[in-house]
Short mmCIF file of C-alpha atoms in Angstrom, two decimals:
data_model
loop_
_atom_site.label_atom_id
_atom_site.label_comp_id
_atom_site.label_asym_id
_atom_site.label_seq_id
_atom_site.Cartn_x
_atom_site.Cartn_y
_atom_site.Cartn_z
CA MET A 1 80.72 100.82 142.17
CA ILE A 2 83.76 102.89 141.19
CA LEU A 3 85.25 104.92 144.00
CA LEU A 4 87.08 107.43 141.83
CA GLU A 5 85.62 110.68 140.52
CA LYS A 6 87.54 113.07 138.29
CA GLU A 7 87.20 115.89 140.82
CA ASP A 8 88.88 113.69 143.44
CA ILE A 9 91.81 112.48 141.32
CA LYS A 10 94.34 114.67 143.14
CA ALA A 11 93.42 112.98 146.39
CA TYR A 12 94.41 109.67 144.86
CA GLY A 13 97.90 110.79 143.93
CA ASP A 14 99.43 108.78 146.72
CA LYS A 15 96.90 105.94 146.80
CA ASP A 16 97.85 102.47 145.67
CA LYS A 17 94.57 101.08 144.39
CA ILE A 18 91.32 102.37 142.95
CA SER A 19 88.24 100.18 143.23
CA VAL A 20 86.19 99.68 140.09
CA ASN A 21 83.91 97.15 141.70
CA ASN A 22 83.87 95.09 144.83
CA ASN A 23 86.39 92.57 143.50
CA VAL A 24 88.78 94.44 141.18
CA LYS A 25 91.10 97.29 142.08
CA TYR A 26 93.38 99.27 139.75
CA ASP A 27 96.43 101.36 140.43
CA LEU A 28 95.54 103.75 137.62
CA ILE A 29 98.23 106.28 138.43
CA GLY A 30 100.88 103.63 139.07
CA LYS A 31 100.06 101.83 135.82
CA LEU A 32 100.40 105.05 133.84
CA VAL A 33 103.67 105.82 135.62
CA ASP A 34 104.99 102.41 134.55
CA GLU A 35 103.81 102.80 130.97
CA THR A 36 105.01 106.36 130.41
CA GLY A 37 107.98 106.89 132.73
CA LEU A 38 106.42 110.08 134.12
CA THR A 39 106.14 110.86 137.82
CA ARG A 40 102.97 110.25 139.81
CA LYS A 41 102.61 114.03 140.19
CA ALA A 42 102.73 114.51 136.42
CA ILE A 43 100.17 111.75 135.83
CA VAL A 44 97.84 113.28 138.41
CA GLN A 45 98.11 116.66 136.63
CA ILE A 46 97.30 115.04 133.27
CA LEU A 47 94.32 113.10 134.62
CA SER A 48 93.03 116.22 136.38
CA GLY A 49 92.89 118.00 133.02
CA ILE A 50 90.85 115.34 131.22
CA ASP A 51 87.23 116.13 130.37
CA LYS A 52 84.94 114.48 132.91
CA ASN A 53 82.97 112.53 130.29
CA VAL A 54 86.19 111.12 128.87
CA PHE A 55 87.59 110.31 132.28
CA ASN A 56 84.41 108.45 133.21
CA GLN A 57 85.21 105.89 130.49
CA PHE A 58 87.58 104.42 133.06
CA ARG A 59 84.49 103.04 134.81
CA ASP A 60 83.35 101.05 131.80
CA ASN A 61 86.66 99.57 130.70
CA PRO A 62 89.64 100.30 133.00
CA GLU A 63 92.13 98.21 131.00
CA GLU A 64 91.32 99.93 127.71
CA PHE A 65 91.36 103.35 129.37
CA ILE A 66 94.85 102.72 130.75
CA ILE A 67 96.18 101.42 127.40
CA LYS A 68 94.78 104.34 125.41
CA ALA A 69 95.78 106.96 127.97
CA ALA A 70 99.35 105.63 128.08
CA SER A 71 99.54 105.56 124.29
CA LEU A 72 98.35 109.17 123.96
CA ILE A 73 100.73 110.36 126.67
CA ASN A 74 103.67 108.58 125.01
CA ASP A 75 102.76 110.06 121.62
CA GLU A 76 102.78 113.55 123.11
CA LYS A 77 106.07 112.84 124.88
CA ALA A 78 107.66 111.71 121.63
CA THR A 79 106.36 114.76 119.77
CA ALA A 80 107.72 117.12 122.43
CA ILE A 81 111.12 115.41 122.37
CA ILE A 82 111.29 115.26 118.58
CA GLU A 83 110.51 118.96 118.15
CA HIS A 84 113.78 119.75 119.92
CA ILE A 85 115.86 116.76 118.88
CA THR A 86 119.47 117.22 117.81
CA TYR A 87 122.05 114.72 116.56
CA ASN A 88 125.80 114.91 117.18
CA VAL A 89 128.50 113.43 114.98
CA LEU A 90 130.32 110.48 116.58
CA ASP A 91 133.38 108.52 115.57
CA GLU A 92 131.30 105.35 115.16
CA GLN A 93 130.73 104.14 111.60
CA TYR A 94 128.80 101.35 109.96
CA ASP A 95 130.99 98.49 108.80
CA THR A 96 130.65 97.21 105.24
CA THR A 97 129.45 93.93 106.71
CA ILE A 98 125.92 95.37 106.84
CA PHE A 99 125.94 94.81 103.07
CA THR A 100 127.70 91.44 103.04
CA ASP A 101 126.42 89.60 106.11
CA PRO A 102 122.65 89.52 105.47
CA THR A 103 121.28 86.76 103.25
CA ILE A 104 118.72 88.28 100.91
CA LYS A 105 116.40 85.86 99.14
CA GLY A 106 114.14 86.55 96.21
CA LYS A 107 112.72 85.01 93.06
CA LEU A 108 113.27 86.55 89.64
CA GLY A 109 110.04 87.81 88.14
CA VAL A 110 108.30 87.66 91.51
CA ASN A 111 110.15 89.94 93.94
CA ALA A 112 113.63 90.17 92.41
CA MET A 113 115.20 91.60 89.24
CA LYS A 114 118.60 91.89 87.61
CA THR A 115 120.31 95.28 87.83
CA SER A 116 123.29 97.07 86.31
CA LYS A 117 123.84 100.01 88.69
CA HIS A 118 122.76 98.50 91.98
CA LEU A 119 125.46 97.55 94.49
CA TYR A 120 124.61 93.91 93.75
CA ASP A 121 123.70 92.48 90.38
CA HIS A 122 120.21 91.70 91.66
CA ILE A 123 117.73 93.54 93.85
CA VAL A 124 114.86 92.25 95.96
CA TYR A 125 111.93 94.68 95.99
CA ASP A 126 108.96 94.97 98.31
CA SER A 127 106.41 96.47 95.94
CA ASN A 128 105.73 97.29 92.31
CA ASN A 129 106.53 100.90 93.10
CA GLU A 130 110.00 99.89 94.33
CA LYS A 131 110.52 97.77 91.23
CA ALA A 132 109.61 100.67 88.91
CA PHE A 133 111.84 102.99 90.90
CA ALA A 134 114.82 100.63 90.62
CA GLU A 135 114.23 100.16 86.88
CA ASN A 136 114.38 103.93 86.38
CA LEU A 137 117.55 104.22 88.45
CA ASP A 138 119.16 101.46 86.41
CA ILE A 139 118.73 103.21 83.07
CA SER A 140 119.37 106.78 84.22
CA SER A 141 122.50 108.51 82.96
CA GLU A 142 122.38 110.67 86.11
CA ILE A 143 122.96 107.72 88.46
CA ALA A 144 126.41 106.40 89.32
CA VAL A 145 125.37 103.66 91.74
CA TYR A 146 122.51 102.94 94.12
CA VAL A 147 121.63 100.45 96.83
CA LYS A 148 118.49 99.37 98.62
CA LEU A 149 119.63 99.75 102.20
CA PRO A 150 119.55 96.67 104.46
CA ASP A 151 117.59 96.60 107.70
CA GLY A 152 120.89 96.76 109.58
CA PHE A 153 121.24 100.40 108.53
CA TYR A 154 119.00 102.51 110.73
CA ILE A 155 118.66 105.82 112.54
CA SER A 156 117.74 105.79 116.22
CA THR A 157 114.75 107.97 117.10
CA PRO A 158 112.64 108.46 120.26
CA VAL A 159 109.86 106.48 118.57
CA GLY A 160 111.96 103.55 117.37
CA LYS A 161 114.47 102.67 114.68
CA TYR A 162 114.06 104.18 111.24
CA ASN A 163 115.38 102.50 108.09
CA PRO A 164 115.83 104.69 104.98
CA ASP A 165 115.12 102.67 101.86
CA TRP A 166 117.72 103.85 99.34
CA ALA A 167 121.18 105.38 99.03
CA ILE A 168 121.87 106.86 95.61
CA ALA A 169 125.01 108.44 94.14
CA PHE A 170 124.52 110.95 91.33
CA TYR A 171 127.02 112.04 88.70
CA GLU A 172 127.72 115.75 88.77
CA GLY A 173 130.98 116.56 87.08
CA GLU A 174 133.71 114.81 89.05
CA THR A 175 131.75 114.73 92.28
CA LYS A 176 129.04 112.40 93.49
CA HIS A 177 126.18 113.55 95.68
CA ILE A 178 124.53 110.96 97.91
CA TYR A 179 120.77 111.19 98.18
CA PHE A 180 118.84 109.19 100.75
CA VAL A 181 115.25 108.37 99.95
CA ALA A 182 112.61 106.98 102.28
CA GLU A 183 109.61 105.40 100.59
CA THR A 184 106.54 105.13 102.76
CA LYS A 185 104.91 101.85 101.80
CA GLY A 186 101.14 101.46 101.77
CA SER A 187 98.74 103.54 103.78
CA MET A 188 98.84 104.10 107.50
CA LYS A 189 95.89 102.59 109.35
CA SER A 190 95.64 105.13 112.16
CA MET A 191 96.56 108.66 113.18
CA GLN A 192 99.03 107.15 115.63
CA LEU A 193 100.93 105.36 112.86
CA ARG A 194 101.01 108.50 110.75
CA LEU A 195 102.33 110.50 113.69
CA ILE A 196 105.08 107.96 114.39
CA GLU A 197 106.09 107.81 110.72
CA GLU A 198 106.21 111.59 110.42
CA SER A 199 108.24 111.78 113.63
CA LYS A 200 110.79 109.31 112.26
CA LEU A 201 111.09 111.26 109.02
CA HIS A 202 111.71 114.47 110.96
CA CYS A 203 114.44 112.72 112.96
CA ALA A 204 116.02 111.40 109.74
CA ARG A 205 116.21 114.92 108.31
CA GLU A 206 117.90 116.18 111.46
CA HIS A 207 120.27 113.19 111.44
CA PHE A 208 121.52 113.72 107.90
CA LYS A 209 121.73 117.48 108.41
CA ALA A 210 124.00 116.92 111.41
CA ILE A 211 126.34 114.36 109.85
CA SER A 212 126.68 115.79 106.38
CA GLY A 213 125.67 119.41 106.06
CA GLU A 214 124.94 119.87 102.36
CA ASN A 215 126.79 116.75 101.18
CA VAL A 216 123.94 114.32 101.81
CA VAL A 217 120.43 115.21 100.73
CA TYR A 218 117.52 113.47 102.41
CA ASP A 219 113.85 113.60 101.51
CA VAL A 220 110.78 111.46 100.97
CA ILE A 221 109.71 110.65 97.43
CA ASP A 222 107.43 108.20 95.67
CA SER A 223 108.85 108.05 92.15
CA TYR A 224 112.02 108.55 90.10
CA GLN A 225 110.67 111.84 88.69
CA ALA A 226 110.05 113.11 92.22
CA LEU A 227 113.66 112.18 93.02
CA LEU A 228 114.96 114.24 90.11
CA ASP A 229 112.72 117.15 91.06
CA LYS A 230 114.23 117.18 94.56
CA VAL A 231 117.87 116.71 93.56
CA MET A 232 118.08 118.78 90.40
CA LYS A 233 116.12 121.82 91.54
#
């Protein structure tokens, strides 16, 4: 028999273990502290606010309850942080070795194609959409040069590293404007994945805004026409 009721959760703020049955005990609060980095007091406040019927799911499957509760808390933490995130310009720069060190393997006609305006004379693509996008970049008179960014190029965010897919330089008189494009591949399988992806995109926008002002444009597109619509508007 479980010893914990939702109404009594505050009394367990300083307890070590909670009995679910005669043999198994769980440090619910301690586990959530470990998983989220919040204080015991904060965890107690969160658990106290949970609907009783939801909280009672802890009786049926304590492990799953802890995993899901920690995940939801961390999602909310990330969202709160990201809403107020700012990036500052540092002296650190990426070295050109991020383009020369990695060994990229592909097979022509399968996942690789020859190019004329890409940084290399071949490109390895991850999808048919990427292939079509690269083909349009290659024949465009608006494009000076483009590159599919390596995994070594990333933006740090509170929800993990984010890798923009493309860097593209456009002709515009004697100047070149760099446009970063992130292509979201496939469909997200859960609300959590969508939230994380959207959070990373928000961080990327703030990152490029901080380091470049108006010199670097960043957005999310799914085709070459969408790219032109964003850049040429």
